[in-house]
PDB file of C-alpha atoms in Angstrom:
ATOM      1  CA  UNK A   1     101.006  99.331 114.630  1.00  0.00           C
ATOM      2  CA  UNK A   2     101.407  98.805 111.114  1.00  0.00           C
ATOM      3  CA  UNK A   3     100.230 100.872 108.198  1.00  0.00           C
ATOM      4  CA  UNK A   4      98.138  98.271 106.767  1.00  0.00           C
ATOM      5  CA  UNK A   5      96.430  98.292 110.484  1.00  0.00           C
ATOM      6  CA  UNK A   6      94.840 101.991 109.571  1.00  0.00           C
ATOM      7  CA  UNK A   7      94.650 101.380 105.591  1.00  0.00           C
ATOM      8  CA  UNK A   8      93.333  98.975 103.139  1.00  0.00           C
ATOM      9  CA  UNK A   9      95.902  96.966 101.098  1.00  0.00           C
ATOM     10  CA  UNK A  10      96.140  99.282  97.563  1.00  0.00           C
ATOM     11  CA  UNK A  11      96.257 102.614  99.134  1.00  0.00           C
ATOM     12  CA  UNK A  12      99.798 101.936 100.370  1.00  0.00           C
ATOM     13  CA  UNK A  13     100.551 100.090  96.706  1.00  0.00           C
ATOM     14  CA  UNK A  14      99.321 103.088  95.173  1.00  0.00           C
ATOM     15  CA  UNK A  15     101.667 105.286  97.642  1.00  0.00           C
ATOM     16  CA  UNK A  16      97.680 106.955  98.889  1.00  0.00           C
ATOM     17  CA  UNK A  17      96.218 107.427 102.070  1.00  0.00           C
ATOM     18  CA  UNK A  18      93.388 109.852 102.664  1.00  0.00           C
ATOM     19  CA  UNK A  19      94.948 111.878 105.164  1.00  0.00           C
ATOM     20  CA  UNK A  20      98.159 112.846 102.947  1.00  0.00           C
ATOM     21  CA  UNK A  21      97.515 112.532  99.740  1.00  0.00           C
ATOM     22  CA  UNK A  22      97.810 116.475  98.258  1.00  0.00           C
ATOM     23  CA  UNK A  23      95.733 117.227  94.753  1.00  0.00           C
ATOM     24  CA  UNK A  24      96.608 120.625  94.033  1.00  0.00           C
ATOM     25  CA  UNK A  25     100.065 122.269  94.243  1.00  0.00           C
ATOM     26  CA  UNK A  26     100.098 126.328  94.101  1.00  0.00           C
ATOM     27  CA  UNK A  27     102.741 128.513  93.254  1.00  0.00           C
ATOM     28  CA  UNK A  28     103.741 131.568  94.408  1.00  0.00           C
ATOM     29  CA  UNK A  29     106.343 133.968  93.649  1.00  0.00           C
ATOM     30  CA  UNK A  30     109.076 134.052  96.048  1.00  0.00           C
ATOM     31  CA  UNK A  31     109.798 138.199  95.314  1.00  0.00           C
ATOM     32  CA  UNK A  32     106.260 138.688  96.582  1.00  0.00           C
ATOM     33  CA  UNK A  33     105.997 137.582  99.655  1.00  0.00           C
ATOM     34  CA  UNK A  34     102.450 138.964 100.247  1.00  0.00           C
ATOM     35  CA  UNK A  35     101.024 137.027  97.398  1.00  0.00           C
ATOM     36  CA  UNK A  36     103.014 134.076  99.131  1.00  0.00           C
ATOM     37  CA  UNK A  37     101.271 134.911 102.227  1.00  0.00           C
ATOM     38  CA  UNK A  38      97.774 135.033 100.538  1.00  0.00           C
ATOM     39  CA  UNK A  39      98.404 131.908  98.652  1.00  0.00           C
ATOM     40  CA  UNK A  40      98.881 129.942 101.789  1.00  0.00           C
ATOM     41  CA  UNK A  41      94.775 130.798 102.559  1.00  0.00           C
ATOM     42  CA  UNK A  42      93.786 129.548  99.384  1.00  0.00           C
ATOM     43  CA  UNK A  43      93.200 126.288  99.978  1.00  0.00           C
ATOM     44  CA  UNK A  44      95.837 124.612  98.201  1.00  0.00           C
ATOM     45  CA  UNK A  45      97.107 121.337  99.662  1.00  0.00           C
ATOM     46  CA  UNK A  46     100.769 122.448  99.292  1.00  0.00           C
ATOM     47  CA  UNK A  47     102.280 125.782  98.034  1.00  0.00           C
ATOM     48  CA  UNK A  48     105.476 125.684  96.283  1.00  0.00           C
ATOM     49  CA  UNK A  49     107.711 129.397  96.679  1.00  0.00           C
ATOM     50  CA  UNK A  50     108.893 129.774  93.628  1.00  0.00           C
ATOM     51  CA  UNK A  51     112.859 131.406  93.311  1.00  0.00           C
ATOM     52  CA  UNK A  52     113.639 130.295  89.733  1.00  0.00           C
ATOM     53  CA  UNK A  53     111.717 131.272  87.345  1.00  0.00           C
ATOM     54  CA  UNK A  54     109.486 133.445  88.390  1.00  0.00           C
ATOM     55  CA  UNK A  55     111.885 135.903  89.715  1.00  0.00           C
ATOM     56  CA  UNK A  56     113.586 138.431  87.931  1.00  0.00           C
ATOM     57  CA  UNK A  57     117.106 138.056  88.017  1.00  0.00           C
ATOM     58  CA  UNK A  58     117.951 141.558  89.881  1.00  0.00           C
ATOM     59  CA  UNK A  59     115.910 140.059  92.652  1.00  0.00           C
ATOM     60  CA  UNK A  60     116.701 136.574  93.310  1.00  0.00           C
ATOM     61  CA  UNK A  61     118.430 137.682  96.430  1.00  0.00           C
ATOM     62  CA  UNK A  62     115.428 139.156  97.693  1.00  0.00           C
ATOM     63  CA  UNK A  63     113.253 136.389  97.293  1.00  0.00           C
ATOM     64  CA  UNK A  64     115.728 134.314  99.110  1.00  0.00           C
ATOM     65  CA  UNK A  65     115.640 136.458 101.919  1.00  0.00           C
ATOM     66  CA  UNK A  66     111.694 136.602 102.151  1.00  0.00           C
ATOM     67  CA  UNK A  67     111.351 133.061 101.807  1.00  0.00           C
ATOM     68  CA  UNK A  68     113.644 132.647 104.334  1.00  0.00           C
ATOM     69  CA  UNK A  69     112.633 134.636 106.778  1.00  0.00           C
ATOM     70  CA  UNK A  70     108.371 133.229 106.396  1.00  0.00           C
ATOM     71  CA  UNK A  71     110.264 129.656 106.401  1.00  0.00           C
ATOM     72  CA  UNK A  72     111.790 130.853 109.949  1.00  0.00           C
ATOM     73  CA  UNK A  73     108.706 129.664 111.834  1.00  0.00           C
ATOM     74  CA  UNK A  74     105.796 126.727 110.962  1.00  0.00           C
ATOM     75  CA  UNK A  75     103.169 127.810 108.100  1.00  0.00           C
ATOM     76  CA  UNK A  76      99.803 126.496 108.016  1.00  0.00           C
ATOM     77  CA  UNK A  77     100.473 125.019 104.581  1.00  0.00           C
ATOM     78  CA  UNK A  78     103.521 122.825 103.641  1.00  0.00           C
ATOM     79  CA  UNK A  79     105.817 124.855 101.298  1.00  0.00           C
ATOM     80  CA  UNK A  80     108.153 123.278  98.758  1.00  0.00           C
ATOM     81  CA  UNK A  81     110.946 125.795  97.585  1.00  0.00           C
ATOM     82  CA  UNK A  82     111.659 125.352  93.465  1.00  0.00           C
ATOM     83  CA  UNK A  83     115.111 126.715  94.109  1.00  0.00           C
ATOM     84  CA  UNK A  84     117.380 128.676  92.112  1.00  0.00           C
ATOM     85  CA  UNK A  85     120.776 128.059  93.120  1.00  0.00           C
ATOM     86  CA  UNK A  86     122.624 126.312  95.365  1.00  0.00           C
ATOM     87  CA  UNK A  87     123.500 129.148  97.615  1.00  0.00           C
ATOM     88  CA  UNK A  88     119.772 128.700  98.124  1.00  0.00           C
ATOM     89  CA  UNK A  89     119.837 124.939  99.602  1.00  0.00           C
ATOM     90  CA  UNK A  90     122.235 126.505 102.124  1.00  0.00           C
ATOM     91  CA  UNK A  91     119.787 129.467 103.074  1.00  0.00           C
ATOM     92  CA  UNK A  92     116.672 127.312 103.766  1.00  0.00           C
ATOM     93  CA  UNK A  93     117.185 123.440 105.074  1.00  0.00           C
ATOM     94  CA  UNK A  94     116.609 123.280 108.453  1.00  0.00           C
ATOM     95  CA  UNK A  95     113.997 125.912 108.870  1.00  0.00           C
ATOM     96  CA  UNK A  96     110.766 125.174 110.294  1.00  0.00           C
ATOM     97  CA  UNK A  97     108.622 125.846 107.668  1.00  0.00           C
ATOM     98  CA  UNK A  98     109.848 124.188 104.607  1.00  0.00           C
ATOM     99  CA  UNK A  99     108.290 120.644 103.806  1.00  0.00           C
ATOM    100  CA  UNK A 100     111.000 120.203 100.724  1.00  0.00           C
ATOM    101  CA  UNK A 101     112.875 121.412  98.036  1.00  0.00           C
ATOM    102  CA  UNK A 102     112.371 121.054  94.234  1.00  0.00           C
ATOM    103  CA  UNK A 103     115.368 120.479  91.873  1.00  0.00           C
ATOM    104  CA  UNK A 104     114.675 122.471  88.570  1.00  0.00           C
ATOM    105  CA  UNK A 105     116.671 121.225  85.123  1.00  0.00           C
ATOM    106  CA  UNK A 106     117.553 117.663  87.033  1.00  0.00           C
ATOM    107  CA  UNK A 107     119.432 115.755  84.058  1.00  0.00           C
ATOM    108  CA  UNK A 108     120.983 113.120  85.666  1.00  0.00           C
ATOM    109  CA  UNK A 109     121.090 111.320  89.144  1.00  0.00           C
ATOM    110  CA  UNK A 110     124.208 113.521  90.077  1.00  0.00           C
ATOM    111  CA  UNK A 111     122.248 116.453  90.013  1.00  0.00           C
ATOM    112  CA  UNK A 112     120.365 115.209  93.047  1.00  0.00           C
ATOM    113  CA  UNK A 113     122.875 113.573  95.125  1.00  0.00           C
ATOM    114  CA  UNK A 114     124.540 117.113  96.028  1.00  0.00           C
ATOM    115  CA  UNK A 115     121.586 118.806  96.814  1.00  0.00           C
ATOM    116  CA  UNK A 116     120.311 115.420  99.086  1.00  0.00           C
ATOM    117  CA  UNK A 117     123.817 115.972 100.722  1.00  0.00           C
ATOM    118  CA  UNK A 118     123.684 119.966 101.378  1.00  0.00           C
ATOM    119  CA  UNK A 119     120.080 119.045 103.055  1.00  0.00           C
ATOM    120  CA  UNK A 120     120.316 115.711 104.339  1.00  0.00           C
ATOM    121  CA  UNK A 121     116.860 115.746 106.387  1.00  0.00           C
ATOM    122  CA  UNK A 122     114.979 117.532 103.782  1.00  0.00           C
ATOM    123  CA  UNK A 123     112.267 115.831 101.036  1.00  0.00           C
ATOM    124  CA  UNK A 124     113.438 116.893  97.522  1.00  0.00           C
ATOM    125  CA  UNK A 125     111.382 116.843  94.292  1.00  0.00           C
ATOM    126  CA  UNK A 126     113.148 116.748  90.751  1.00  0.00           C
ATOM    127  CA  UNK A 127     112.050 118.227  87.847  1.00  0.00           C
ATOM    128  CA  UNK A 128     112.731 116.865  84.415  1.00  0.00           C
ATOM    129  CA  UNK A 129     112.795 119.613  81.942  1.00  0.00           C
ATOM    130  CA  UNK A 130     114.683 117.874  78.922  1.00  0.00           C
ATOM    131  CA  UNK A 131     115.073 115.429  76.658  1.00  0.00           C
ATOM    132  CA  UNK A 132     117.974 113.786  79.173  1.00  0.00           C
ATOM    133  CA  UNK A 133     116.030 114.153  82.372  1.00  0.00           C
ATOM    134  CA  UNK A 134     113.702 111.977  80.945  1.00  0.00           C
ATOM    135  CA  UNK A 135     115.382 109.247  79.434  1.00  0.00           C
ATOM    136  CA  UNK A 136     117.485 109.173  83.143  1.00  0.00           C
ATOM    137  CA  UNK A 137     114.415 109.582  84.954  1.00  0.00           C
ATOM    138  CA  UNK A 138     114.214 106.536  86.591  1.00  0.00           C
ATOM    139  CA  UNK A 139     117.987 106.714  87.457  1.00  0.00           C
ATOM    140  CA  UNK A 140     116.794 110.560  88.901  1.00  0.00           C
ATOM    141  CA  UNK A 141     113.993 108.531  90.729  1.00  0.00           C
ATOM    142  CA  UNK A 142     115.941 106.334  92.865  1.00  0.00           C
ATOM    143  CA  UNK A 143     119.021 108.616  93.314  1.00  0.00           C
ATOM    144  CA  UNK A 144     118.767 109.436  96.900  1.00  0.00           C
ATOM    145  CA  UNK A 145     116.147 108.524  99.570  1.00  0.00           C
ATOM    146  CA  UNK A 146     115.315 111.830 100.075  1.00  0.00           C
ATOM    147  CA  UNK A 147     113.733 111.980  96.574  1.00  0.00           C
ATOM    148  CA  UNK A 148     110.512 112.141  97.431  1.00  0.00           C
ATOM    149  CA  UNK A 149     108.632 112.734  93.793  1.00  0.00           C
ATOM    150  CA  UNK A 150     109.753 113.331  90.545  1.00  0.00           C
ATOM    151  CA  UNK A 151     107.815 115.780  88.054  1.00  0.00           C
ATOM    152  CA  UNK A 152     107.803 117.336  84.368  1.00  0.00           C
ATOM    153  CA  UNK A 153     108.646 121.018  83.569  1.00  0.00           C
ATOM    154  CA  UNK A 154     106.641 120.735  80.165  1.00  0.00           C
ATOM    155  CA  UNK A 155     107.377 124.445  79.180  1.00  0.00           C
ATOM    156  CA  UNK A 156     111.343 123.763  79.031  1.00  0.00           C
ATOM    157  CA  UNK A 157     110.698 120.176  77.641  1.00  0.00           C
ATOM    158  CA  UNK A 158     108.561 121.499  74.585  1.00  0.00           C
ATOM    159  CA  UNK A 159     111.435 123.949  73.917  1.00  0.00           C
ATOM    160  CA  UNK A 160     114.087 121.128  74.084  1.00  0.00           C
ATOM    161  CA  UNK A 161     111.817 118.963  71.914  1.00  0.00           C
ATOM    162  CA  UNK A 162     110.378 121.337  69.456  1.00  0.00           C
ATOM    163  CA  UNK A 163     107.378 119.826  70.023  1.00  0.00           C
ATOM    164  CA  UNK A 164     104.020 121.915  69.310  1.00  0.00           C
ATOM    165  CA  UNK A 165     100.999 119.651  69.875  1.00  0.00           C
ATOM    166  CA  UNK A 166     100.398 118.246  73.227  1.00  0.00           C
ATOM    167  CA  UNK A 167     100.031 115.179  71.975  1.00  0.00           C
ATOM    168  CA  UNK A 168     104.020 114.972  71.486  1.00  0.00           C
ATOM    169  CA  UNK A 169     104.065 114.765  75.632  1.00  0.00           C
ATOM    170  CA  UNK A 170     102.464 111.822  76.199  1.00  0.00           C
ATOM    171  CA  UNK A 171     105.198 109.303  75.611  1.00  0.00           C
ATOM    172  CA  UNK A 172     107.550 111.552  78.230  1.00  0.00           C
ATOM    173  CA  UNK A 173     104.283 111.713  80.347  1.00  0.00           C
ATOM    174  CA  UNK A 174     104.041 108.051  80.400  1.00  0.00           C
ATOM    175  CA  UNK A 175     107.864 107.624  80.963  1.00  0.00           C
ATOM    176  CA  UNK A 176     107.936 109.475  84.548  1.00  0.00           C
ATOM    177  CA  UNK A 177     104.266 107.717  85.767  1.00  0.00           C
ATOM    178  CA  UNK A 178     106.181 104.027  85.258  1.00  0.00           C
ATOM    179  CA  UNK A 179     109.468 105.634  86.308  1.00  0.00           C
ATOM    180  CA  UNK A 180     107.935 106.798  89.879  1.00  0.00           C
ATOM    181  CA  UNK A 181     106.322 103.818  90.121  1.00  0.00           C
ATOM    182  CA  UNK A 182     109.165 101.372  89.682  1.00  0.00           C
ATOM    183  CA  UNK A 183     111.352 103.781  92.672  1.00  0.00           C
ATOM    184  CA  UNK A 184     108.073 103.097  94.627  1.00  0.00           C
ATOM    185  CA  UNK A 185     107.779 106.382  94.596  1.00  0.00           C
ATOM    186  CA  UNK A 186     104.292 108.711  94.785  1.00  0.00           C
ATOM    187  CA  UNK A 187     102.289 109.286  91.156  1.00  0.00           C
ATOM    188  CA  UNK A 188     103.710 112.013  89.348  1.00  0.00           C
ATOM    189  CA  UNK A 189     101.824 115.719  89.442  1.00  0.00           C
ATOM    190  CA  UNK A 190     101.143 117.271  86.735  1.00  0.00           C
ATOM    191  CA  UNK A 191     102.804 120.300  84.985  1.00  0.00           C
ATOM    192  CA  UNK A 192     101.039 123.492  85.301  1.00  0.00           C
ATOM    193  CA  UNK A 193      98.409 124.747  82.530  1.00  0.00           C
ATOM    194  CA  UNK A 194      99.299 128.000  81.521  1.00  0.00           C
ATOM    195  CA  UNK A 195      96.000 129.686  80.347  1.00  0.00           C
ATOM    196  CA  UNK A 196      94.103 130.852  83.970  1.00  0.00           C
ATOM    197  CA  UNK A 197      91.236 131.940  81.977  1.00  0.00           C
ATOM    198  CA  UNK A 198      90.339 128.429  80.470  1.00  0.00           C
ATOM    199  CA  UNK A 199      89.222 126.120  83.260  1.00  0.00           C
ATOM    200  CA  UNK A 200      87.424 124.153  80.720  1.00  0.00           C
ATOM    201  CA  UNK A 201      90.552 123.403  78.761  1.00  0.00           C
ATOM    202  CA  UNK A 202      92.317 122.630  82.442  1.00  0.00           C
ATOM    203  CA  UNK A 203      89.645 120.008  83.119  1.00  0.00           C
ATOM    204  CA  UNK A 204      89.969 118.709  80.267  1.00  0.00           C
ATOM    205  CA  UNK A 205      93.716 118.542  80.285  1.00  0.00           C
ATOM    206  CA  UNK A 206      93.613 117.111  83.958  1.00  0.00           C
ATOM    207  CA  UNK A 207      91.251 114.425  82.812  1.00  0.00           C
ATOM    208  CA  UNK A 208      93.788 113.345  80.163  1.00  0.00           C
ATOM    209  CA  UNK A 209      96.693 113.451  82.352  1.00  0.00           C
ATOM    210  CA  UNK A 210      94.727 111.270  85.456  1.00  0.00           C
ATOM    211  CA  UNK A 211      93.582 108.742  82.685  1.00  0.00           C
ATOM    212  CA  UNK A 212      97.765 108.181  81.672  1.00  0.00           C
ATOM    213  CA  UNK A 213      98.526 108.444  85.720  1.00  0.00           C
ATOM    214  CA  UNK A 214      99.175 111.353  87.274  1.00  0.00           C
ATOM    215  CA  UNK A 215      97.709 112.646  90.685  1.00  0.00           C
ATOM    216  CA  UNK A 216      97.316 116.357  91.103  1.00  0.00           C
ATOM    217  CA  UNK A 217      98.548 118.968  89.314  1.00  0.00           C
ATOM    218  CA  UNK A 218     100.222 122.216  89.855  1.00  0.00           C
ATOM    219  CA  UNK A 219      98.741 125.658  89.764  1.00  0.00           C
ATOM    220  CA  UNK A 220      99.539 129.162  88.846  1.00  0.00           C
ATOM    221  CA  UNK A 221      96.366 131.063  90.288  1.00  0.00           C
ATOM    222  CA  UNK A 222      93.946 129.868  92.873  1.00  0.00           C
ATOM    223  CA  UNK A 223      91.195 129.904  90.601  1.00  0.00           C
ATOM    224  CA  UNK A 224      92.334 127.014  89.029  1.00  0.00           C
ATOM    225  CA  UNK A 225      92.694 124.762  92.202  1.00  0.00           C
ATOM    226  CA  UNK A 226      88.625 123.507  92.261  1.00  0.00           C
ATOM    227  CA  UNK A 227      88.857 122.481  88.930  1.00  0.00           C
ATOM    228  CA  UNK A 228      92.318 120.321  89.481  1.00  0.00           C
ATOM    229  CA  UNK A 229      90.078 118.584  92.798  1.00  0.00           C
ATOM    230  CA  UNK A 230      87.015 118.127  91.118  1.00  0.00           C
ATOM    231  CA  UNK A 231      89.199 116.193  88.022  1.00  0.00           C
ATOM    232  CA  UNK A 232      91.596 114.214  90.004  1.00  0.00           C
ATOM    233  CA  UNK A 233      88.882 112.891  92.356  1.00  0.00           C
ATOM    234  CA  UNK A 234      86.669 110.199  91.903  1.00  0.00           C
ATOM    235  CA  UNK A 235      83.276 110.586  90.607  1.00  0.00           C
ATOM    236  CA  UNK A 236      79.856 108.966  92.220  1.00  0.00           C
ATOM    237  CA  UNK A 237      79.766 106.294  89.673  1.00  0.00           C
ATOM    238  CA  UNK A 238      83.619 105.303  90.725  1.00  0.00           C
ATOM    239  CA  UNK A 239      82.594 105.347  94.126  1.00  0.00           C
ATOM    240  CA  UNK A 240      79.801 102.889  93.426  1.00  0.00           C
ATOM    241  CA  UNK A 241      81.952 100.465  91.872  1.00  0.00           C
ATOM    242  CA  UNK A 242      84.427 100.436  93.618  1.00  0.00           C
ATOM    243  CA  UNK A 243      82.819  99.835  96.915  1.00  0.00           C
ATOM    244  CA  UNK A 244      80.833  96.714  94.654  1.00  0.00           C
ATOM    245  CA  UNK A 245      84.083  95.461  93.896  1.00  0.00           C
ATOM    246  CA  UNK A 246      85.605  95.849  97.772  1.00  0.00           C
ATOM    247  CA  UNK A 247      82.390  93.845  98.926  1.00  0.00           C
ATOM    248  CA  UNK A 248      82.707  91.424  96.616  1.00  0.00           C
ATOM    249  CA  UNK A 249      86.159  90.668  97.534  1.00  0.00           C
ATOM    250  CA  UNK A 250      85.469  90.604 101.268  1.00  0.00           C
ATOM    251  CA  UNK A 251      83.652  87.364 100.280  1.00  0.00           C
ATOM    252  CA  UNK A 252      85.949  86.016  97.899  1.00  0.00           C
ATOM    253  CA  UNK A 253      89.730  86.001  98.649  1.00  0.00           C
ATOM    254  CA  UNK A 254      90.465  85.050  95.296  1.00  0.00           C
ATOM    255  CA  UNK A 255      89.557  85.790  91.662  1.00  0.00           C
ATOM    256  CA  UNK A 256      85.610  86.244  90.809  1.00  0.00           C
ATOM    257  CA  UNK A 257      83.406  87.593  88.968  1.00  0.00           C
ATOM    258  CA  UNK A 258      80.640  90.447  89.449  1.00  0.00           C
ATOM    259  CA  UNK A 259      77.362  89.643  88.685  1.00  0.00           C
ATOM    260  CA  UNK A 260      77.584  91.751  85.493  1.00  0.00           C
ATOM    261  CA  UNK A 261      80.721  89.056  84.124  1.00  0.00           C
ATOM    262  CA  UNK A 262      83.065  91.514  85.183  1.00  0.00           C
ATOM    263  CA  UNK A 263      86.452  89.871  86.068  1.00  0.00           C
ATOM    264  CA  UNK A 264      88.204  90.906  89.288  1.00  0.00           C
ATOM    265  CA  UNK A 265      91.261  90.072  90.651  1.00  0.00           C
ATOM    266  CA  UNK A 266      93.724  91.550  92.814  1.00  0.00           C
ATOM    267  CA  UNK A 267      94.832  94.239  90.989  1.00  0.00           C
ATOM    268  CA  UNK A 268      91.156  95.105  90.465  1.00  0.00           C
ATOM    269  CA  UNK A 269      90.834  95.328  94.183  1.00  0.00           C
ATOM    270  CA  UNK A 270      93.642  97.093  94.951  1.00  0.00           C
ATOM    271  CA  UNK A 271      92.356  99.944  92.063  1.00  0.00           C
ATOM    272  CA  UNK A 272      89.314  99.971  93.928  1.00  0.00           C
ATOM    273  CA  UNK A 273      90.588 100.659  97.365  1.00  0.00           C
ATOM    274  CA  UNK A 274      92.589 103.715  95.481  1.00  0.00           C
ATOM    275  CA  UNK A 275      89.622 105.327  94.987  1.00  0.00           C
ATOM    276  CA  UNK A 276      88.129 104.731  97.714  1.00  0.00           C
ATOM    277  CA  UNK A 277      91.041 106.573 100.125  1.00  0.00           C
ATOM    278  CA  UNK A 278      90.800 109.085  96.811  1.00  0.00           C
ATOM    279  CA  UNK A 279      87.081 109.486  97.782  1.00  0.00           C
ATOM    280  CA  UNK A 280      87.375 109.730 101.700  1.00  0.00           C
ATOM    281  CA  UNK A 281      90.234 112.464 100.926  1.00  0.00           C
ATOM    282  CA  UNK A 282      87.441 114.488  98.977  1.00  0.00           C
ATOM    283  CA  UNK A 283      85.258 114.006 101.791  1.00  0.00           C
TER     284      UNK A 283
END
């Protein structure tokens, strides 16, 4: 049976279905393997172990280790591995519990295809922390099959910028959205917000960043992860709209307007059934 046999056409253009589609992305340091642990009961859709960095660099090793040694056995959660090294690629494809890797500092499609080859079975996300990851990002995109999303690291890419108002990240914001989407890939999540203590400013943030195309976003404490669901899904009034224009187009196989002179077509309708499997996901 076909995917379109379970879904409606536009959650498989969009790259969403209800039953996969994650929101909220934790980390978790991969030298504390307890707060690992408790991370994984936090509700998060996937946790990402951190080795890079968020480890010191006298104990990289023993993050490794720990990370490979929960990975040994199925987790409850996916977990995505930001990796450090190489060495570490070695350590942890194959195990049981890791869903993918993530590729910090990817520059150019070569940085991926070696990774893709060390762990030929494994999903791997890049990261695009400079000025050259971007402008190669769709190149970065459609590298390898196993690239499986492509994401900002907006802390390094203000440093390589010099940029200091957030308004200096849309453009490269915009870039990776139509980047992922030409590789047919899954929207963009994204960056983390640094500041735990303002979930108003996170909202608001996460509102910007779903209006220019993201999906989700990545976390740094659990407290933040209601906040980054409540933003990315859609409200009642969406709902409402959406299931006007999905009716209407039951009716009408081609272009038509609501009774309001709103113009639909099918682009319209495939929007709509986006939120829709958004909606059901939230349910």
């Amino acid at each position: 049976m076909t995917a379109h046999a379970h879904h409606p056409p536009g959650a498989e253009y969009f790259g969403i279905t209800p039953e996969t589609t994650p929101l909220t992305w934790l980390y978790a340091p991969g030298d504390h393997p307890d707060v690992v642990r408790k991370a994984l009961s936090c509700g998060a859709d996937i946790v990402i172990v951190d080795l890079e960095d968020a480890v010191p660099p006298d104990r990289k090793r023993y993050a490794l280790e720990a990370t490979a040694e929960l990975l040994a056995s199925p987790q409850p959660v996916p977990i995505h591995v930001r990796i450090h090294a190489e060495q570490d690629i070695a350590a942890l494809a194959g195990l049981p519990g890791l869903s993918a890797l993530r590729i910090p500092k990817v520059t150019h499609a070569t940085d991926i295809r070696r990774p893709a080859a060390l762990a030929p079975r494994t999903g791997l996300y890049a990261l695009l922390e400079s000025a050259s990851g971007v402008e190669h990002a769709y190149a970065i995109a459609t590298a390898d099959p196993a690239v499986r999303g492509i994401a900002l690291g907006e802390a390094d890419l203000r440093a390589d910028l010099g940029v200091r108002d957030d308004r200096g990240l849309d453009w490269p914001r915009s870039r990776i959205v139509v980047a992922a989407r030409a590789a047919g890939l899954a929207p963009p999540t994204q960056s983390v917000y640094p500041d735990i203590r303002d979930l108003d400013g996170l909202a608001e943030s996460c509102a910007h960043g779903r209006a220019v195309g993201f999906l989700g976003r990545a976390a740094i404490h659990p407290r933040q992860l209601p906040v980054i669901e409540r933003a990315y899904l859609p409200s009642q009034e969406e709902v409402e709209e959406a299931e006007e224009i999905v009716q209407a187009a039951e009716t009408d196989a081609g272009a038509l307007a609501l009774p309001d002179g709103r113009f639909v077509d099918a682009a319209v309708v495939a929007t709509a059934h986006r939120t829709l499997c958004l909606a059901r996901r939230g349910a």
